[in-house]
């Protein structure tokens, strides 16, 4: 029996900036995961991944990552992905410094927006 | 320190020009990521969780004020105004943008620095005793040899594509401060019965998934035979090392699978053949290198003012008790600058702090600075009469924490705050432990205790050789921390043993606190260190400190 498909987003790192980006439904790359396209169908996921991999001069390492439906868009299900929406936890740098809201649960910070 | 000759300079400049063109071709789409990745890695450029990361080589941890200032400038101009000193004594910048990296490399080349061979399956930065040339117990300064190895291994045509990366560590003291037995090859400088200089050669050490201590492959190797012997070791490894499985590709596995004796026989046989092919030019080069490491012109001055200041100022006294080490020259001290202020990120220094350290080295330290594998900065030669001024300046820069070798002098790798390979965070755990022990005000009473934290099994945080080792894992989607006890990275090296089930992030600080306070209860006296106590009583009493309380709580 094959494993049930869990919802995904397409994520990558930006080629020049190196930071985390997500693919939107209207084919843009966003730095706010909430704007990403939440893909609930496996075939669509593969197509979207191919589309992302077809932009090797914009992004690096495009892959499908588990996500879930949040109140205002997709949220990560794993803490590693939550950190990618948040930046490092030892300094306010990266996404937070750019005024972006963290998505998902940042361990140790239980008040975080989910 | 070693200064580039025109060939070194030209080689580094041409590599920068090459890389500039490669970056250009990557951005304009003529190179794919698959083509570009090995090229950027050859220049120390990684892609991490939140950004690129540039790893800058600090050969055998030695810097001078001009280099340190340039690092500060580069961090400020193209990064976020700070850098992270690593257990390989390199400097990592966590936020460079791809298009800026060629300019950063160019700026490094201006002061004779680069990022070459800080990644890839080649011979990496040679690490040396950070007290080299200064330590009272030293037989010989290992840095000329380390520099010789650097020159020989840089762009060595045969050893650019080894089965896996290759790390060499060297010490010139009987007391091992360079963790040589955790290296693929460890070198300890010794003298034979006739008083001739040579090396005790260790092979097959490494931490990571399968931690092993290096074993002696040759108990005395004459100094002049070093490079042919290293070629013999690398040649044997290059051929016999496993390329089929990344986790079995390090030389420790090659030695383990073939047996030390068979591996040694292979090396010795190759060495016999190779030695005759060496014309001795390496010894000429070594002779040219040596003057670069000549001892500075030490001063002979009274130290009364230092003693008086020390007697009058308890805060200064506490700092001198922990952050100074004995120098080989009377009237001098080795100063360790702690990059471990309680609650700070271990190994991080801001550009301003780098400049303060550079200024102090210039003014009071004979222009010498070192990076230690314990992620601190060393001023190896400071006259004691200058210590009050040095300390004052360090205090103003928040660099005067008196904690070298104590609980809060923690090694922590970048972990999941930066590293894409991580399974959990390391930095916040180090910060919390340091803050907690500062609050308890017991770390001076506890005395020497090394805590080392890694964010995954690759063990960049050396947790296996921590008196207390902490390994961060991902347990079903939650950060979990496994404790090892009794590790030691010195001449009495040992690999720490696992204690039992791991702890959640919210529990780990309490667990470490129970271990340390438990030690205070059972130590024989204040002289018995944590490690000695663990070795005397074994793990069981410490297991009880860790787990029994939990069980009682559960039962309640
Ligand atoms: S130990 Fe793991 S998490 Fe830490 S720096 Fe090394 S690879 Fe990254």
XYZ file of C-alpha atoms and ligand atoms in Angstrom:
678
model
C 0.000 0.000 0.000
C 1.414 3.369 -0.909
C 1.676 6.068 1.737
C -1.056 8.637 1.765
C 0.014 11.910 0.163
C 0.420 14.732 2.639
C 0.091 18.378 1.520
C 3.245 20.012 0.210
C 4.751 23.312 -0.792
C 7.602 23.790 -3.226
C 10.562 25.447 -1.522
C 14.086 26.387 -2.570
C 16.888 28.841 -1.921
C 17.231 31.948 -4.044
C 20.259 31.707 -6.327
C 21.743 35.123 -5.613
C 20.451 35.929 -2.110
C 20.610 32.340 -0.911
C 17.528 32.762 1.278
C 14.463 30.540 1.559
C 11.717 31.049 -1.009
C 8.429 29.324 -1.789
C 6.512 28.874 -5.036
C 3.138 30.627 -5.298
C 0.098 29.482 -7.281
C 0.693 32.329 -9.743
C 4.263 31.158 -10.442
C 6.136 33.668 -8.340
C 8.759 32.981 -5.695
C 7.789 34.454 -2.339
C 9.750 34.975 0.876
C 6.597 34.602 2.955
C 5.517 31.005 3.181
C 1.908 32.048 3.810
C 1.717 33.098 0.166
C 2.876 29.717 -1.088
C 0.682 27.324 -2.997
C -0.425 24.432 -0.798
C -0.495 21.374 -3.030
C -2.841 18.611 -1.996
C -2.574 16.347 -5.016
C 0.472 14.231 -5.719
C 0.395 14.587 -9.494
C 0.099 18.351 -9.233
C 2.973 18.365 -6.756
C 5.248 16.602 -9.236
C 4.294 19.034 -11.977
C 4.909 22.047 -9.763
C 8.269 20.624 -8.725
C 9.228 20.158 -12.381
C 8.178 23.723 -13.035
C 10.400 24.896 -10.170
C 13.340 22.820 -11.330
C 12.923 24.443 -14.696
C 14.106 27.741 -13.176
C 17.656 26.837 -12.216
C 18.853 30.394 -12.733
C 16.463 31.767 -10.153
C 16.459 29.156 -7.413
C 18.634 26.321 -6.107
C 17.585 23.009 -4.592
C 13.848 23.132 -5.293
C 12.028 20.407 -3.396
C 8.662 19.389 -2.046
C 8.286 20.034 1.652
C 5.493 18.972 3.997
C 3.125 21.735 4.980
C -0.332 22.182 6.458
C -3.190 24.605 6.081
C -2.859 27.498 8.533
C -5.185 30.399 9.252
C -3.675 32.680 6.624
C -1.837 30.278 4.353
C 0.401 27.205 4.462
C 2.452 26.567 7.594
C 5.361 24.172 8.131
C 4.830 20.888 9.912
C 8.484 20.355 10.865
C 10.590 22.667 13.018
C 13.358 22.828 10.426
C 10.931 24.422 7.985
C 9.605 26.709 10.700
C 13.158 28.024 11.174
C 13.391 28.655 7.439
C 10.443 31.051 7.755
C 11.934 32.660 10.856
C 15.730 32.932 10.505
C 18.212 31.884 13.187
C 17.024 32.019 16.806
C 20.199 33.552 18.253
C 19.870 36.909 16.485
C 17.101 38.838 14.805
C 18.447 38.322 11.304
C 17.164 36.884 8.068
C 13.399 36.680 7.606
C 12.468 38.350 10.879
C 14.835 41.226 10.216
C 13.042 41.732 6.902
C 9.788 42.185 8.784
C 8.380 38.842 7.694
C 6.200 36.876 10.055
C 7.416 33.484 11.180
C 5.201 30.610 10.207
C 4.632 27.433 12.140
C 5.786 26.681 15.629
C 9.219 27.953 16.555
C 10.374 25.652 19.363
C 10.936 27.531 22.601
C 8.633 30.322 21.489
C 5.170 28.949 22.116
C 3.407 32.226 21.433
C 4.352 31.960 17.776
C 1.684 32.404 15.138
C 0.514 29.091 13.692
C 53.855 34.869 10.718
C 54.180 33.387 7.272
C 53.986 35.970 4.512
C 53.068 34.967 0.987
C 55.785 34.942 -1.608
C 54.981 36.042 -5.156
C 53.924 32.534 -6.238
C 51.415 32.158 -3.399
C 50.084 35.625 -4.130
C 49.733 34.972 -7.863
C 48.040 31.608 -7.245
C 45.442 33.088 -4.911
C 44.759 36.036 -7.221
C 44.253 33.771 -10.207
C 41.845 31.610 -8.202
C 39.790 34.690 -7.340
C 39.683 35.755 -10.980
C 38.627 32.246 -11.972
C 35.878 32.182 -9.398
C 34.651 35.626 -10.404
C 34.131 34.333 -13.923
C 32.468 31.178 -12.630
C 29.998 33.173 -10.495
C 29.252 35.361 -13.490
C 28.578 32.302 -15.618
C 26.364 30.807 -12.928
C 24.279 33.963 -12.643
C 23.898 34.381 -16.386
C 22.857 30.763 -16.698
C 25.818 29.292 -18.585
C 26.688 27.054 -15.635
C 24.133 24.773 -13.999
C 24.030 24.321 -10.248
C 25.430 20.812 -10.663
C 28.391 22.254 -12.524
C 28.794 25.200 -10.198
C 28.404 23.487 -6.838
C 31.811 21.745 -6.800
C 33.416 24.987 -7.963
C 31.886 27.065 -5.193
C 32.703 24.407 -2.592
C 36.340 24.491 -3.699
C 36.208 28.133 -2.704
C 34.589 27.476 0.651
C 31.122 28.667 -0.369
C 28.234 26.612 1.031
C 24.495 27.084 0.711
C 22.922 26.842 4.162
C 19.446 27.141 5.663
C 18.972 30.894 5.370
C 21.785 32.026 3.095
C 25.152 31.200 1.597
C 28.018 30.700 4.017
C 31.632 31.543 3.270
C 34.224 29.569 5.197
C 37.512 31.440 5.347
C 40.674 29.499 6.082
C 42.742 30.584 9.055
C 45.760 28.326 8.580
C 46.715 26.714 11.909
C 44.616 29.395 13.581
C 47.226 32.124 13.170
C 46.228 35.713 12.382
C 47.876 39.104 12.571
C 46.216 42.478 13.207
C 45.959 43.345 9.496
C 44.177 40.079 8.739
C 41.841 40.366 11.699
C 40.946 43.924 10.689
C 40.291 42.840 7.148
C 37.971 40.083 8.399
C 36.129 42.756 10.380
C 35.826 44.953 7.305
C 34.625 42.116 5.080
C 32.024 41.044 7.661
C 30.776 44.602 7.883
C 30.779 45.466 4.227
C 29.354 42.303 2.697
C 27.892 40.376 5.613
C 26.071 41.271 8.846
C 28.936 42.663 10.900
C 29.983 39.533 12.710
C 31.736 36.229 12.103
C 31.697 32.778 13.649
C 35.003 31.144 14.627
C 34.784 27.380 14.272
C 36.330 24.295 15.814
C 38.506 24.027 12.687
C 39.842 27.473 13.658
C 38.296 28.943 10.517
C 35.947 31.901 10.260
C 32.456 31.524 8.822
C 30.379 34.375 7.479
C 26.715 33.444 7.448
C 25.094 35.933 5.085
C 27.084 36.616 1.919
C 25.270 37.155 -1.360
C 26.523 35.137 -4.283
C 27.405 38.101 -6.426
C 29.494 39.671 -3.631
C 31.631 36.623 -2.916
C 34.301 37.323 -5.574
C 34.832 40.786 -4.060
C 35.070 39.249 -0.614
C 37.686 36.784 -1.849
C 39.568 39.622 -3.506
C 39.579 41.508 -0.191
C 40.873 38.391 1.530
C 43.639 38.035 -1.041
C 44.703 41.595 -0.220
C 45.858 40.321 3.170
C 47.094 36.910 2.030
C 43.944 34.983 2.912
C 41.541 32.763 1.011
C 38.897 30.054 1.291
C 40.655 27.395 -0.739
C 40.325 23.817 0.503
C 37.929 24.722 3.272
C 35.534 22.246 1.708
C 35.718 19.209 -0.523
C 37.498 15.886 -0.248
C 40.971 17.288 0.096
C 43.430 18.093 2.875
C 41.664 20.729 4.979
C 43.083 23.477 7.140
C 45.843 22.077 9.354
C 45.073 22.825 12.989
C 47.785 23.396 15.558
C 48.138 24.050 19.260
C 46.767 27.565 19.710
C 49.527 28.262 22.238
C 52.208 27.380 19.672
C 55.415 29.329 20.084
C 54.343 30.535 23.514
C 53.504 27.592 25.769
C 55.857 26.887 28.646
C 55.613 23.137 28.057
C 56.414 23.282 24.344
C 59.232 21.262 22.799
C 59.066 23.029 19.459
C 56.781 25.465 17.623
C 54.623 23.325 15.302
C 53.631 26.170 12.974
C 56.566 25.991 10.523
C 55.668 22.328 9.984
C 51.972 23.204 9.696
C 52.859 25.821 7.075
C 55.003 23.295 5.201
C 52.030 20.914 5.165
C 49.766 23.718 3.994
C 52.042 24.515 1.060
C 52.470 20.870 0.145
C 48.756 20.040 0.357
C 47.421 23.163 -1.380
C 46.433 22.209 -4.915
C 48.319 18.919 -4.555
C 47.340 17.257 -7.839
C 47.043 13.756 -6.411
C 44.976 14.636 -3.359
C 42.160 16.890 -4.582
C 39.670 14.039 -4.869
C 40.284 11.813 -1.907
C 37.559 9.385 -0.808
C 36.595 11.988 1.800
C 37.891 15.122 3.526
C 41.200 14.854 5.364
C 42.170 16.666 8.548
C 45.610 16.988 10.071
C 46.335 18.291 13.563
C 49.735 19.023 15.071
C 51.112 19.821 18.505
C 54.610 20.631 19.684
C 53.802 20.047 23.350
C 53.383 16.893 25.403
C 50.133 18.435 26.607
C 47.749 18.109 23.671
C 45.643 21.223 23.154
C 44.970 20.471 19.485
C 42.899 17.270 19.919
C 45.312 15.500 17.584
C 43.756 12.094 18.159
C 40.478 13.218 16.617
C 42.248 13.836 13.314
C 42.787 11.698 10.235
C 46.468 12.237 10.906
C 47.740 13.596 14.213
C 51.328 14.697 14.706
C 53.054 15.122 18.025
C 56.517 16.642 17.887
C 58.979 14.618 19.940
C 62.720 14.013 20.266
C 64.349 10.620 20.069
C 66.996 9.318 22.477
C 69.688 11.107 20.484
C 67.782 14.383 20.842
C 66.823 14.587 17.159
C 63.472 16.159 16.281
C 60.702 14.039 14.847
C 57.068 13.070 15.155
C 54.925 10.539 16.826
C 52.440 9.885 14.033
C 48.808 8.989 14.703
C 46.386 7.832 12.063
C 42.685 7.054 11.741
C 41.033 9.378 14.212
C 37.741 11.119 13.640
C 34.490 11.984 15.359
C 31.206 11.980 13.476
C 28.936 8.976 13.162
C 31.658 6.483 14.112
C 33.955 8.189 16.615
C 37.445 6.752 16.839
C 40.688 7.894 18.405
C 43.722 7.870 16.138
C 46.312 5.188 16.844
C 50.089 5.350 16.615
C 51.274 4.273 13.184
C 54.884 5.357 13.728
C 56.347 6.166 17.121
C 59.271 8.107 15.727
C 59.425 9.670 12.297
C 62.475 11.872 11.658
C 61.418 15.429 10.881
C 62.905 15.403 7.376
C 60.776 12.392 6.404
C 57.430 14.006 7.139
C 56.169 14.865 3.658
C 57.101 11.566 1.979
C 55.501 9.771 4.914
C 52.316 11.846 4.633
C 52.270 11.136 0.893
C 52.549 7.463 1.679
C 49.604 7.637 4.101
C 47.456 9.651 1.708
C 48.443 7.444 -1.232
C 47.453 4.288 0.651
C 44.198 5.896 1.734
C 43.447 7.274 -1.720
C 43.612 3.754 -3.129
C 42.124 1.731 -0.269
C 39.602 4.218 1.096
C 35.998 3.369 0.321
C 34.294 5.492 -2.276
C 31.125 3.392 -2.338
C 29.736 4.664 0.934
C 30.115 8.200 2.249
C 29.767 7.013 5.830
C 32.661 4.585 5.431
C 34.948 6.780 3.396
C 37.076 8.388 6.112
C 40.545 6.985 6.762
C 39.449 5.800 10.217
C 37.284 3.174 8.506
C 40.072 2.274 6.043
C 42.428 1.666 8.956
C 39.768 -0.169 10.927
C 38.707 -2.439 8.054
C 42.214 -3.258 6.887
C 43.693 -3.441 10.360
C 46.349 -1.031 11.585
C 49.223 -3.454 10.912
C 48.281 -4.115 7.305
C 47.687 -0.417 6.716
C 51.035 0.406 8.289
C 52.819 -2.170 6.119
C 51.307 -0.583 3.034
C 52.337 2.895 4.166
C 55.880 1.834 5.055
C 56.342 0.102 1.723
C 55.158 3.194 -0.169
C 57.273 5.394 2.042
C 60.424 3.425 1.174
C 59.757 3.992 -2.506
C 58.776 7.644 -2.151
C 61.527 8.769 0.151
C 64.256 8.333 -2.440
C 62.279 10.508 -4.864
C 62.322 13.474 -2.504
C 65.288 15.630 -3.318
C 65.245 17.468 -0.020
C 63.737 20.592 -1.537
C 61.050 20.427 1.140
C 63.739 20.894 3.763
C 64.995 23.976 1.921
C 61.465 25.316 1.906
C 61.117 24.546 5.596
C 64.321 26.483 6.229
C 62.783 29.441 4.394
C 59.565 29.142 6.382
C 61.199 29.025 9.817
C 62.285 32.687 10.077
C 58.642 33.725 9.534
C 57.899 32.143 12.902
C 60.888 33.490 14.787
C 59.967 34.446 18.361
C 59.238 38.149 18.818
C 61.678 40.430 20.637
C 60.475 39.742 24.157
C 60.728 42.543 26.659
C 62.370 42.367 30.009
C 60.395 44.592 32.337
C 59.213 44.517 35.941
C 55.836 42.972 36.719
C 55.193 44.715 40.053
C 52.438 46.905 38.656
C 50.631 43.779 37.459
C 50.924 42.109 40.849
C 49.718 45.254 42.598
C 46.706 45.644 40.297
C 45.912 41.989 40.705
C 46.015 42.205 44.488
C 43.794 45.277 44.496
C 41.159 44.207 41.956
C 39.269 40.949 42.557
C 37.481 41.008 39.186
C 40.792 41.321 37.376
C 42.221 38.617 39.610
C 39.415 36.216 38.711
C 40.101 36.857 35.038
C 43.834 36.218 35.455
C 43.045 32.978 37.293
C 41.067 31.534 34.400
C 42.126 33.313 31.209
C 45.923 33.272 31.500
C 48.293 30.428 30.760
C 51.932 30.031 31.535
C 54.280 31.503 28.944
C 57.724 30.127 28.212
C 59.274 33.541 28.807
C 59.428 35.055 32.297
C 57.219 38.081 32.717
C 54.903 37.070 29.872
C 51.491 35.423 29.817
C 49.272 33.792 27.207
C 45.896 35.551 27.177
C 42.721 33.733 26.158
C 39.985 36.109 25.074
C 36.652 34.490 25.776
C 34.112 34.586 22.949
C 31.722 32.969 25.422
C 30.163 35.807 27.359
C 27.255 34.264 29.275
C 24.317 34.112 26.923
C 26.305 34.975 23.802
C 26.736 32.731 20.772
C 29.925 30.683 21.261
C 32.629 31.675 18.799
C 30.929 34.792 17.459
C 32.731 38.123 17.331
C 31.412 41.382 15.934
C 33.489 43.467 13.558
C 34.072 45.961 16.360
C 35.299 43.216 18.661
C 37.608 41.904 15.952
C 39.116 45.374 15.634
C 39.588 45.679 19.399
C 41.421 42.345 19.422
C 43.543 43.402 16.448
C 44.454 46.672 18.180
C 45.394 44.882 21.391
C 47.535 42.397 19.511
C 49.282 45.238 17.786
C 49.806 47.353 20.861
C 50.505 44.719 23.488
C 50.780 41.340 21.787
C 53.695 41.461 19.341
C 51.154 41.428 16.503
C 50.094 37.836 17.061
C 46.569 36.416 17.333
C 45.308 32.844 17.336
C 41.970 31.175 16.899
C 41.537 28.204 19.205
C 39.507 25.133 18.318
C 37.554 25.957 21.444
C 36.264 29.026 19.606
C 38.185 31.636 21.549
C 40.875 34.097 20.476
C 44.355 33.989 21.939
C 46.920 36.734 22.399
C 49.922 34.444 22.773
C 52.533 36.965 23.915
C 51.488 39.645 26.391
C 53.857 41.108 28.933
C 52.291 40.937 32.375
C 52.765 44.656 32.978
C 50.364 45.254 30.067
C 47.651 42.934 31.337
C 45.650 45.565 33.262
C 45.387 47.710 30.118
C 44.510 44.702 27.956
C 41.834 43.635 30.409
C 40.320 47.120 30.592
C 40.037 47.301 26.830
C 38.552 43.808 26.667
C 36.011 44.734 29.309
C 34.828 47.694 27.313
C 34.326 45.400 24.340
C 32.481 42.736 26.399
C 35.364 40.358 25.846
C 36.634 39.942 29.396
C 34.488 37.066 30.632
C 36.538 35.065 33.130
C 35.456 31.582 32.116
C 38.149 29.875 30.063
C 37.951 26.124 30.667
C 34.847 26.451 32.845
C 31.249 25.279 32.412
C 30.229 28.270 30.287
C 33.239 28.006 27.926
C 31.123 25.791 25.705
C 31.882 24.653 22.180
C 28.772 24.778 20.023
C 28.517 24.236 16.297
C 26.100 26.441 14.304
C 23.442 23.709 14.501
C 19.994 24.267 13.069
C 20.194 28.010 13.457
C 22.334 28.004 10.316
C 23.473 24.585 9.141
C 21.466 22.732 6.539
C 22.684 19.350 7.802
C 21.570 19.926 11.385
C 19.009 17.812 13.197
C 18.603 20.242 16.112
C 19.868 23.566 17.393
C 23.088 23.833 19.408
C 23.573 27.573 20.025
C 20.494 28.232 22.222
C 21.360 25.232 24.399
C 24.860 26.644 24.957
C 23.408 30.073 25.711
C 20.941 28.701 28.251
C 23.483 26.501 30.022
C 25.905 29.420 30.326
C 23.213 31.736 31.660
C 21.992 29.154 34.137
C 25.437 28.521 35.610
C 26.119 32.227 35.764
C 22.929 32.545 37.793
C 23.945 29.682 40.090
C 27.356 31.326 40.600
C 29.082 27.961 40.880
C 31.264 27.719 37.819
C 34.457 28.787 39.568
C 33.754 26.295 42.322
C 33.109 23.569 39.739
C 36.408 24.261 38.013
C 37.621 22.736 34.732
C 34.720 21.291 32.781
C 34.316 21.075 29.034
C 30.832 20.962 27.549
C 30.669 20.461 23.794
C 27.521 20.546 21.684
C 26.869 19.339 18.131
C 23.698 19.851 16.125
C 23.983 16.513 14.325
C 26.058 13.347 14.222
C 28.728 15.004 12.100
C 30.070 16.210 15.442
C 31.587 19.528 14.380
C 31.002 20.549 18.011
C 33.335 17.730 19.178
C 30.708 16.389 21.593
C 32.409 12.983 21.780
C 35.446 14.520 23.451
C 33.517 16.804 25.789
C 33.630 15.933 29.467
C 29.926 16.404 28.930
C 28.903 15.973 25.316
C 25.522 17.004 23.968
C 24.225 15.803 20.623
C 21.097 17.376 19.169
C 18.821 14.979 17.318
C 15.463 15.080 15.601
C 13.263 12.645 17.458
C 9.984 12.305 15.614
C 9.953 15.954 14.641
C 11.059 17.336 18.011
C 14.517 18.488 19.093
C 16.051 15.969 21.477
C 19.431 16.023 23.179
C 21.572 13.010 23.948
C 24.239 13.233 26.641
C 27.641 11.546 26.606
C 29.988 11.606 29.557
C 33.714 11.192 30.092
C 35.045 12.346 26.742
C 38.466 13.978 26.666
C 40.336 15.624 23.806
C 43.767 15.948 25.394
C 46.752 13.595 25.709
C 44.555 11.386 27.911
C 41.954 11.231 25.126
C 38.784 9.209 25.378
C 35.411 9.065 23.657
C 32.443 9.897 25.856
C 29.869 7.228 26.636
C 26.141 7.536 26.083
C 24.148 8.039 29.240
C 20.684 6.908 28.185
C 17.497 8.386 26.782
C 17.802 11.937 25.478
C 16.197 15.083 26.837
C 13.817 17.585 25.299
C 15.114 21.101 24.698
C 13.198 22.289 27.754
C 14.808 19.603 29.936
C 18.435 19.590 28.839
C 19.625 22.546 30.926
C 18.175 21.009 34.071
C 19.787 17.688 33.217
C 23.218 19.299 32.852
C 22.668 21.166 36.106
C 21.912 17.887 37.928
C 25.094 16.335 36.537
C 27.288 19.214 37.603
C 25.746 19.768 41.024
C 25.846 16.001 41.560
C 29.553 16.069 40.852
C 30.039 18.752 43.514
C 28.425 16.391 46.010
C 30.484 13.317 45.245
C 33.874 14.685 44.301
C 36.618 13.581 46.646
C 37.716 17.151 47.256
C 37.954 20.442 45.442
C 41.074 19.204 43.653
C 39.310 16.351 41.896
C 38.097 17.631 38.524
C 34.836 16.604 36.914
C 36.644 14.301 34.484
C 38.751 12.702 37.201
C 35.628 12.132 39.229
C 33.824 10.483 36.304
C 36.850 8.262 35.764
C 36.981 7.294 39.423
C 33.320 6.570 40.102
C 32.138 5.528 36.641
C 28.915 6.495 34.922
C 26.345 4.984 37.271
C 26.233 7.710 39.939
C 25.871 10.259 37.150
C 23.091 8.238 35.531
C 21.326 8.403 38.852
C 21.675 12.203 38.906
C 20.265 12.352 35.416
C 17.363 9.957 35.601
C 16.395 9.071 39.163
C 14.847 12.378 39.997
C 12.681 12.045 36.923
C 11.394 8.692 38.071
C 10.533 10.041 41.499
C 8.690 12.884 39.853
C 6.797 10.428 37.661
C 5.799 8.350 40.655
C 4.509 11.364 42.518
S 27.709 19.044 13.633
Fe 26.089 18.923 12.113
S 24.800 20.679 12.602
Fe 26.770 21.078 13.553
S 27.891 22.263 12.019
Fe 28.452 20.096 11.772
S 27.109 19.380 10.165
Fe 26.192 21.284 10.949
